[in-house]
CSV table of C-alpha atoms and ligand atoms in Angstrom, one decimal:
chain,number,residue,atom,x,y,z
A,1,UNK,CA,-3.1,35.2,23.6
A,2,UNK,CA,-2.9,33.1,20.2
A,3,UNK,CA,-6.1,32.6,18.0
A,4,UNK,CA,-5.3,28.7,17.1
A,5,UNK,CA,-7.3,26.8,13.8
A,6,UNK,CA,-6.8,23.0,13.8
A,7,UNK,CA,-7.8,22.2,10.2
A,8,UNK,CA,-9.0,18.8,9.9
A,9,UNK,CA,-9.6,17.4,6.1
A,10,UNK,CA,-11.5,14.3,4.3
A,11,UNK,CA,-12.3,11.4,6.0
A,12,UNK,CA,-11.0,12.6,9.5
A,13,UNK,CA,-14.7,12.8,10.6
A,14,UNK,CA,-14.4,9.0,10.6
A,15,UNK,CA,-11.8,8.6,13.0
A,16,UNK,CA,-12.2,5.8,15.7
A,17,UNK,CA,-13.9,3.7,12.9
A,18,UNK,CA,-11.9,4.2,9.9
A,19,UNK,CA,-8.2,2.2,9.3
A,20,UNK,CA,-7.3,2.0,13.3
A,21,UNK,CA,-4.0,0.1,11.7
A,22,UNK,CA,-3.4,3.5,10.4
A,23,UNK,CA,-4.8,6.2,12.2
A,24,UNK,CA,-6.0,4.7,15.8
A,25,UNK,CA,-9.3,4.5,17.7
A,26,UNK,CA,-9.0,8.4,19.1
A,27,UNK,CA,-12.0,10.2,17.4
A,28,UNK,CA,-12.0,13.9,15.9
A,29,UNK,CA,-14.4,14.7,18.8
A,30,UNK,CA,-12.0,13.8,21.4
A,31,UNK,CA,-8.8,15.2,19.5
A,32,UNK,CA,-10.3,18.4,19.4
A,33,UNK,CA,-11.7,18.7,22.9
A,34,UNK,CA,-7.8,17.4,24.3
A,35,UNK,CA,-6.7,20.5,21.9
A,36,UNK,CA,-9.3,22.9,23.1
A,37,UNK,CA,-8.0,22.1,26.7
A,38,UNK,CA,-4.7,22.3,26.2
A,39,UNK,CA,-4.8,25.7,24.4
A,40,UNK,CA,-7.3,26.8,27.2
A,41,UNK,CA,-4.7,26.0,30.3
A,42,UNK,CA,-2.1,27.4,28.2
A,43,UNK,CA,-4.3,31.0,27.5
A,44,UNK,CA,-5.2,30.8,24.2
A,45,UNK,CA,-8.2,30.3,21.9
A,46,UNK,CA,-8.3,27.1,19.4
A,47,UNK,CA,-11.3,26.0,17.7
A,48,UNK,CA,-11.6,23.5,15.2
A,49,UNK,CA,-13.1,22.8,11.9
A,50,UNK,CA,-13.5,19.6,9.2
A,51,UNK,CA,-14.6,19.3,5.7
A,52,UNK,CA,-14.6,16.3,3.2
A,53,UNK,CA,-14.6,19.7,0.9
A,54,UNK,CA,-11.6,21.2,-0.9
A,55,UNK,CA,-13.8,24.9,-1.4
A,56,UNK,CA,-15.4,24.6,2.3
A,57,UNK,CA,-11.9,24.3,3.8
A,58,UNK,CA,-10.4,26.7,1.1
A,59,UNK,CA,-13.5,28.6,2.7
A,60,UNK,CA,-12.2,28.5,6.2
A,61,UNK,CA,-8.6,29.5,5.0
A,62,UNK,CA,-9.5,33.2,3.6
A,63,UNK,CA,-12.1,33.6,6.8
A,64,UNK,CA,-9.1,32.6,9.5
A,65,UNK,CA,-7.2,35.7,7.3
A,66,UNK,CA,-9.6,38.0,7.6
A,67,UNK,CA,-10.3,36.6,11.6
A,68,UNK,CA,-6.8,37.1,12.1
A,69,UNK,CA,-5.9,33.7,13.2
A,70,UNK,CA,-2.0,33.8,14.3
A,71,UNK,CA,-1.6,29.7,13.8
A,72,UNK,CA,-3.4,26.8,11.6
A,73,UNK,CA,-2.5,23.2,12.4
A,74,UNK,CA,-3.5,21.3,9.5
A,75,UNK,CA,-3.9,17.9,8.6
A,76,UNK,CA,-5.3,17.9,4.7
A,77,UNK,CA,-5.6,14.3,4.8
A,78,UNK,CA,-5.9,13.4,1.1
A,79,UNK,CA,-5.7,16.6,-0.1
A,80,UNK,CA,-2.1,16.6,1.0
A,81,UNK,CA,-1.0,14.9,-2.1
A,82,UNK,CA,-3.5,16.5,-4.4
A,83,UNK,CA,-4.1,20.1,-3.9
A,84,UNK,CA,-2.9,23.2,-5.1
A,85,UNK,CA,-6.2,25.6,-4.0
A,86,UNK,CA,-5.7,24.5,-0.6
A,87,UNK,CA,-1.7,25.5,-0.7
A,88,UNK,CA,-2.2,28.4,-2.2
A,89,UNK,CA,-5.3,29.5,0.4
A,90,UNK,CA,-2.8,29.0,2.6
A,91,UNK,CA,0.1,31.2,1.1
A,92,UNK,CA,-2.4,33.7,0.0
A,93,UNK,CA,-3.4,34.2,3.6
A,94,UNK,CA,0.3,33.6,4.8
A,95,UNK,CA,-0.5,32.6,8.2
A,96,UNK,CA,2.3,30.1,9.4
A,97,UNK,CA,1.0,26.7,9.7
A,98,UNK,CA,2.4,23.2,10.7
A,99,UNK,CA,1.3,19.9,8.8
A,100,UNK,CA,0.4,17.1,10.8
A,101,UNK,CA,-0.3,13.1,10.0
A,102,UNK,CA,-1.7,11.1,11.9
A,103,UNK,CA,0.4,8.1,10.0
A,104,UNK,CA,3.7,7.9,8.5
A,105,UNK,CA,3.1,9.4,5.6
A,106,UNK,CA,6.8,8.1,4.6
A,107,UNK,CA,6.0,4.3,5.6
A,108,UNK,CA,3.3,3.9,3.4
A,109,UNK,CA,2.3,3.8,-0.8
A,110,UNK,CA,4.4,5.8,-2.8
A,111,UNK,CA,1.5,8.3,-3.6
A,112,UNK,CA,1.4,9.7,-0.1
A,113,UNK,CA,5.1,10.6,-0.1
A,114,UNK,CA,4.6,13.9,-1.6
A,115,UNK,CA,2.6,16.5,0.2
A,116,UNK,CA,2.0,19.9,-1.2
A,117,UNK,CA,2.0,21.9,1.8
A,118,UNK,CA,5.4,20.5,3.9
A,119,UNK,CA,7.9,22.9,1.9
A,120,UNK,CA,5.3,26.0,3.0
A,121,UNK,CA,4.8,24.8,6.5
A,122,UNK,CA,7.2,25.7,9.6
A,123,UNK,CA,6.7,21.8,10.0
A,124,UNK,CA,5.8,18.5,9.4
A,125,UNK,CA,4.8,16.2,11.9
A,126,UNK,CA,3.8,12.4,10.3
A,127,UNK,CA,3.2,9.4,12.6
A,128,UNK,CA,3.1,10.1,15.7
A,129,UNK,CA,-1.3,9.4,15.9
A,130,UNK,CA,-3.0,11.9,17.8
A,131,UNK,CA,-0.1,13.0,20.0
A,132,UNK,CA,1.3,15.2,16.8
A,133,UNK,CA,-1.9,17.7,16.6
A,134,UNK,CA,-0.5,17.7,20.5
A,135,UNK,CA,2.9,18.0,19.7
A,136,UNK,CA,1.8,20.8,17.0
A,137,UNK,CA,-0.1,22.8,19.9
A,138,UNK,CA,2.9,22.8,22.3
A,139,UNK,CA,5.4,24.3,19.6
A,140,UNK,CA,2.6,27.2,18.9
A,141,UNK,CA,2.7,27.4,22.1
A,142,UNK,CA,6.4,27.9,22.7
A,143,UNK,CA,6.6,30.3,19.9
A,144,UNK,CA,4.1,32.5,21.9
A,145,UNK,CA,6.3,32.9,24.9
A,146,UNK,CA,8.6,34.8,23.3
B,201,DQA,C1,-3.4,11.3,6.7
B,201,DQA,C2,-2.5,10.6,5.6
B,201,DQA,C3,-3.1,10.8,4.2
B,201,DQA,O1,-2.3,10.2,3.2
B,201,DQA,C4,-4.5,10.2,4.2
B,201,DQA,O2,-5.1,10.5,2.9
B,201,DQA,C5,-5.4,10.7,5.3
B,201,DQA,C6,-4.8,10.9,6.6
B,201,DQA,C7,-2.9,11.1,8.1
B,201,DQA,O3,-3.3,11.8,9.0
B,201,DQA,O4,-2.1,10.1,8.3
B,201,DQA,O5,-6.6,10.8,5.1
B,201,DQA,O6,-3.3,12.8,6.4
């Protein structure tokens, strides 16, 4: 059995209300419970957490080390292009992690193009709306069959 964090940064608490064009009408409530079952008919444990703050989620990083929590899906929202305390939370705890977008990061301004957590992470998944946190929990998932 895997102990599974889903990481949810700023703003994400709004989702369902906030830039549909961009990141759809599914809210955090309801990406999080799809998660929860998912990991649950699978046999592991996932629980979730958001902040709109860089210490409460740097926080969260050092307790899921000290929980020893095997996997973190994260989606640092705007802190993807700004911060270095949440990348280096994450290398100081070195628990693998995979980055995930709701929108293509790629397809949109120029300031979002550069994350500072996809060259740490085993990878990136940008785009795909709330299937990717999905798409995130099935490759943990593989990796734990083996
Ligand atoms: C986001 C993309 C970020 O650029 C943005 O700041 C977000 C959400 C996404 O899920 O597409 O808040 O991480």
């Amino acid at each position: 059995m895997a102990n599974i964090l889903v990481l949810h940064g700023p703003n994400l608490d709004m989702l369902g209300r906030r830039e549909p064009e961009h990141y759809g009408s599914t809210t955090l409530d309801s990406i999080d419970a799809a998660l929860v079952l998912l990991a649950d008919s699978t046999g592991h444990r996932l629980e979730s957490f958001q902040s709109n703050a860089e210490h409460a989620l740097v926080e969260r990083i050092h307790q899921a080390g000290a929980d020893g929590i095997d996997h973190i899906i994260f989606n640092p929202a705007a802190f993807s292009h700004t911060s270095i305390a949440l990348r280096d939370a994450l290398l100081a705890v070195d628990i693998p992690f995979i980055e995930v977008h709701l929108s293509n990061i790629y397809r949109r301004e120029e300031f979002r193009r550069h994350s500072w957590f996809s060259d740490i992470a085993i990878g990136v998944i940008s785009g795909l709306g709330a299937n990717g946190y999905e798409a995130a929990l099935n490759h943990i998932v593989e990796l734990h069959k083996n």
